[in-house]
Amino acid sequence: MYAVVSSQQRAVRLLEKLQNNGIHASIVNTPRQYSSYGCSYSVLFDARDSYRVKQVAEQNSIKIKLFSLK
């Protein structure tokens, strides 16, 4: 699942916060079909962690949009 953010700085910040909370994630290029929702970088994580990712983002005032490729 992808968490699309508005800047590279926010992607790095979200990644750090997720890792600090034990959530495995990585920064990747935003898939072309979702690039209009944010910057060219997204945070990729396991869909099973969606709820926790939303919580961490909200607690740290990081706006995200979640998408999955199917």
Tab-separated table of C-alpha atoms in Angstrom:
chain	number	residue	atom	x	y	z
A	1	MET	CA	0.000	0.000	0.000
A	2	TYR	CA	1.198	3.526	-0.739
A	3	ALA	CA	1.020	6.578	1.513
A	4	VAL	CA	1.283	9.558	-0.818
A	5	VAL	CA	2.576	12.725	0.833
A	6	SER	CA	3.100	16.305	-0.307
A	7	SER	CA	6.905	16.452	-0.172
A	8	GLN	CA	10.061	14.391	0.028
A	9	GLN	CA	10.704	15.822	3.497
A	10	ARG	CA	7.326	14.534	4.710
A	11	ALA	CA	8.003	11.126	3.167
A	12	VAL	CA	11.281	10.878	5.096
A	13	ARG	CA	9.611	12.071	8.305
A	14	LEU	CA	6.758	9.578	7.938
A	15	LEU	CA	9.195	6.753	7.226
A	16	GLU	CA	11.177	7.558	10.377
A	17	LYS	CA	8.028	7.709	12.519
A	18	LEU	CA	6.741	4.413	11.109
A	19	GLN	CA	10.054	2.656	11.694
A	20	ASN	CA	10.159	4.032	15.248
A	21	ASN	CA	6.767	2.368	15.753
A	22	GLY	CA	7.939	-0.991	14.414
A	23	ILE	CA	6.257	-0.687	11.012
A	24	HIS	CA	8.346	-1.883	8.070
A	25	ALA	CA	8.193	0.682	5.266
A	26	SER	CA	10.322	2.210	2.525
A	27	ILE	CA	10.374	5.299	0.333
A	28	VAL	CA	9.562	4.643	-3.320
A	29	ASN	CA	8.607	6.621	-6.391
A	30	THR	CA	4.913	7.430	-6.416
A	31	PRO	CA	3.123	5.374	-9.083
A	32	ARG	CA	2.242	7.597	-12.032
A	33	GLN	CA	-1.507	7.165	-11.578
A	34	TYR	CA	-1.275	8.646	-8.046
A	35	SER	CA	1.289	11.392	-8.636
A	36	SER	CA	-1.385	14.091	-8.915
A	37	TYR	CA	-2.174	13.529	-5.213
A	38	GLY	CA	1.264	14.500	-3.909
A	39	CYS	CA	4.958	14.545	-4.651
A	40	SER	CA	6.982	12.004	-6.591
A	41	TYR	CA	7.858	10.075	-3.404
A	42	SER	CA	5.572	7.818	-1.392
A	43	VAL	CA	5.962	5.495	1.549
A	44	LEU	CA	5.309	1.842	0.713
A	45	PHE	CA	4.102	-0.477	3.483
A	46	ASP	CA	2.135	-3.670	4.033
A	47	ALA	CA	-1.623	-3.122	3.703
A	48	ARG	CA	-2.143	-4.940	7.018
A	49	ASP	CA	-0.516	-1.935	8.718
A	50	SER	CA	-2.911	0.626	7.187
A	51	TYR	CA	-4.680	1.492	10.431
A	52	ARG	CA	-1.410	1.964	12.313
A	53	VAL	CA	0.067	4.037	9.461
A	54	LYS	CA	-2.971	6.343	9.567
A	55	GLN	CA	-2.591	6.680	13.343
A	56	VAL	CA	1.122	7.511	13.173
A	57	ALA	CA	0.572	10.034	10.385
A	58	GLU	CA	-2.260	11.724	12.279
A	59	GLN	CA	-0.316	11.831	15.558
A	60	ASN	CA	2.545	13.562	13.737
A	61	SER	CA	0.389	15.938	11.644
A	62	ILE	CA	1.473	14.359	8.357
A	63	LYS	CA	-1.286	14.420	5.739
A	64	ILE	CA	-1.391	11.272	3.628
A	65	LYS	CA	-3.554	9.659	0.966
A	66	LEU	CA	-3.549	5.872	0.876
A	67	PHE	CA	-3.681	3.839	-2.331
A	68	SER	CA	-3.072	0.255	-3.318
A	69	LEU	CA	-2.142	-1.185	-6.692
A	70	LYS	CA	-4.407	-3.963	-7.860
